[in-house]
Amino acid sequence: MTQLLSETARTQGIDYFLLSFTDLFGIQRAKLVPTSAIDAMADGQAGFAGFAAWLDLTPADPDVFAQPDRERLYQLPWQPELGWMPADLIQANGDPLEQTPRWVLKRVLAQAEAMGLRAKTGVECEFMLFSPEEWAVSDPRDQQAKPCYDQQSLMRRFSVIRDICDGMQKLGWNPYQNDHEDANGQFEMNWLFDDALVTADRHAFFKYMVKSIAEQQGYRATFMPKPFPHLTGNGCHTHISLWDPSGTTNLFTDATGELGLSKLAYHFIAGVLHHAPALCALTNPTVNSYRRLNAPVTLSGATWSPSTISYSGNNRTHTIRIPDGGRFELRLADASANPYLLTAGLIAAGLDGIQQQRDPGPRSDNNTYTAPTANAPILPGSLHEALDNLAQSSVLRTALGDPFVNAYLKLKRQQWQEFSHQITPWERETTLDC
């Protein structure tokens, strides 16, 4: 018999639960539930007005309900009287609200399971620490042109990084390294890969944890893709491999294959490359995302983001990097990506590559920043373009489902229109005297 959450709470000293879901724009929405009421609320009684979040619903629609995943209780390391649980949204009749991101990922994982495949992922989610009330890096001494791995800048923010890393250790995530990244005020923290849904839930919680601990210490953490035009943006490099149903045999591994990858892996890579223009709508989901892609050279000398739809070996200038056997890294996504939609889109594209036996062609080992890959397609230049590509993708529509694709396109196009109506300072400066 499954232990009641109230009993778990008494054992672990939890007084309140955050029942949290992630909406279409990646915003986490929650209700704070006292332990005395958690058993009833956990059975799907925590109601939300869906229109109040970024979902394609109206004020006339009935409530939707958060059903937390009982296997994903994260006791907040920095506030242990609180427990956080990712939830799926269900309708009053018990059916899933299929447009919601966590349901979309579960839908795609079921498709992989039907093919005898189990996806495992890991993410490298970069973020910056700002001063709380200013549009500025929090550390005024962090000014080097090449600040990546800088020991002094890293250690001046040791208390923040330590508390986040300690939190991951308490949660059993097996963190293994932390560093100062290529932009001033930018950091990256790595933990061990796991099943795709586990990683997506941890990714969602990681963003919450980073922001919360930063706030506690007087800073503001941001996952914005490109806060400053002259600095490297915040990426979310994603590593993926496919395994057998038991999760014991890595099906991407082939010691005799090129760079240690199997034919299955190369079919998967081909699918990702084929669908990259549409995939961008999920991996790079904001207007600001396209300041990071196809960007001019930064202060450090490199953007570390791709511009061409191409793949390579251990070469960080392409959309896909193969660092060693048994996995590959998608360098396309940025830190604003919805943890669930990023993973769902990546897997859906790759599965199509397997089903269609797609061929990625020969890899490109050039430095795309100095010698662009000949005849390689260019990534979309705007959110508008990426959304159009998603709208035209019958494969991703089938894999992700009409309820999601329709809702996502509707709301994201509204966001693009809102952006398009803005008059920027640059426009005023360059055209006022025309």
CSV table of N, CA and C in Angstrom, one decimal, residues 64-65 67 88-100 102-104 106-107 403:
chain,number,residue,atom,x,y,z
A,64,VAL,N,-9.2,23.3,-14.0
A,64,VAL,CA,-8.3,22.1,-14.2
A,64,VAL,C,-7.7,21.8,-12.8
A,65,PHE,N,-7.2,20.6,-12.7
A,65,PHE,CA,-6.7,20.1,-11.4
A,65,PHE,C,-5.3,19.6,-11.4
A,67,GLN,N,-2.5,17.1,-10.4
A,67,GLN,CA,-2.4,15.8,-9.8
A,67,GLN,C,-0.9,15.5,-9.7
A,88,ASP,N,0.7,16.9,-13.0
A,88,ASP,CA,0.0,16.9,-14.3
A,88,ASP,C,-1.3,17.5,-14.1
A,89,LEU,N,-1.7,18.2,-15.1
A,89,LEU,CA,-3.1,18.8,-15.1
A,89,LEU,C,-4.1,17.9,-15.7
A,90,ILE,N,-5.2,17.7,-14.9
A,90,ILE,CA,-6.3,16.8,-15.4
A,90,ILE,C,-7.6,17.7,-15.4
A,91,GLN,N,-8.5,17.2,-16.2
A,91,GLN,CA,-9.8,17.8,-16.2
A,91,GLN,C,-10.8,17.2,-15.2
A,92,ALA,N,-11.9,17.8,-15.0
A,92,ALA,CA,-12.8,17.3,-14.0
A,92,ALA,C,-13.2,15.9,-14.2
A,93,ASN,N,-13.2,15.4,-15.4
A,93,ASN,CA,-13.6,14.0,-15.7
A,93,ASN,C,-12.4,13.0,-15.5
A,94,GLY,N,-11.3,13.6,-15.1
A,94,GLY,CA,-10.1,12.7,-14.9
A,94,GLY,C,-9.2,12.6,-16.1
A,95,ASP,N,-9.6,13.1,-17.3
A,95,ASP,CA,-8.8,13.1,-18.5
A,95,ASP,C,-7.7,14.1,-18.4
A,96,PRO,N,-6.5,13.8,-19.0
A,96,PRO,CA,-5.4,14.7,-19.0
A,96,PRO,C,-5.8,16.0,-19.8
A,97,LEU,N,-5.2,17.1,-19.4
A,97,LEU,CA,-5.3,18.3,-20.2
A,97,LEU,C,-4.1,18.2,-21.2
A,98,GLU,N,-4.3,17.7,-22.4
A,98,GLU,CA,-3.2,17.2,-23.2
A,98,GLU,C,-2.3,18.3,-23.8
A,99,GLN,N,-2.7,19.6,-23.7
A,99,GLN,CA,-1.9,20.7,-24.1
A,99,GLN,C,-0.7,21.0,-23.2
A,100,THR,N,-0.8,20.4,-22.0
A,100,THR,CA,0.2,20.8,-20.9
A,100,THR,C,1.6,20.1,-21.2
A,102,ARG,N,4.1,18.6,-19.4
A,102,ARG,CA,4.5,17.4,-18.8
A,102,ARG,C,3.7,16.2,-19.5
A,103,TRP,N,2.4,16.4,-19.8
A,103,TRP,CA,1.7,15.4,-20.5
A,103,TRP,C,2.3,15.2,-21.9
A,104,VAL,N,2.7,16.2,-22.6
A,104,VAL,CA,3.3,16.1,-23.9
A,104,VAL,C,4.6,15.2,-23.9
A,106,LYS,N,5.3,12.9,-21.6
A,106,LYS,CA,4.9,11.6,-21.3
A,106,LYS,C,4.3,10.9,-22.5
A,107,ARG,N,3.6,11.6,-23.4
A,107,ARG,CA,3.1,11.1,-24.6
A,107,ARG,C,4.2,10.6,-25.5
A,403,PRO,N,-3.8,19.0,-29.6
A,403,PRO,CA,-4.1,19.9,-28.5
A,403,PRO,C,-2.9,20.8,-28.1
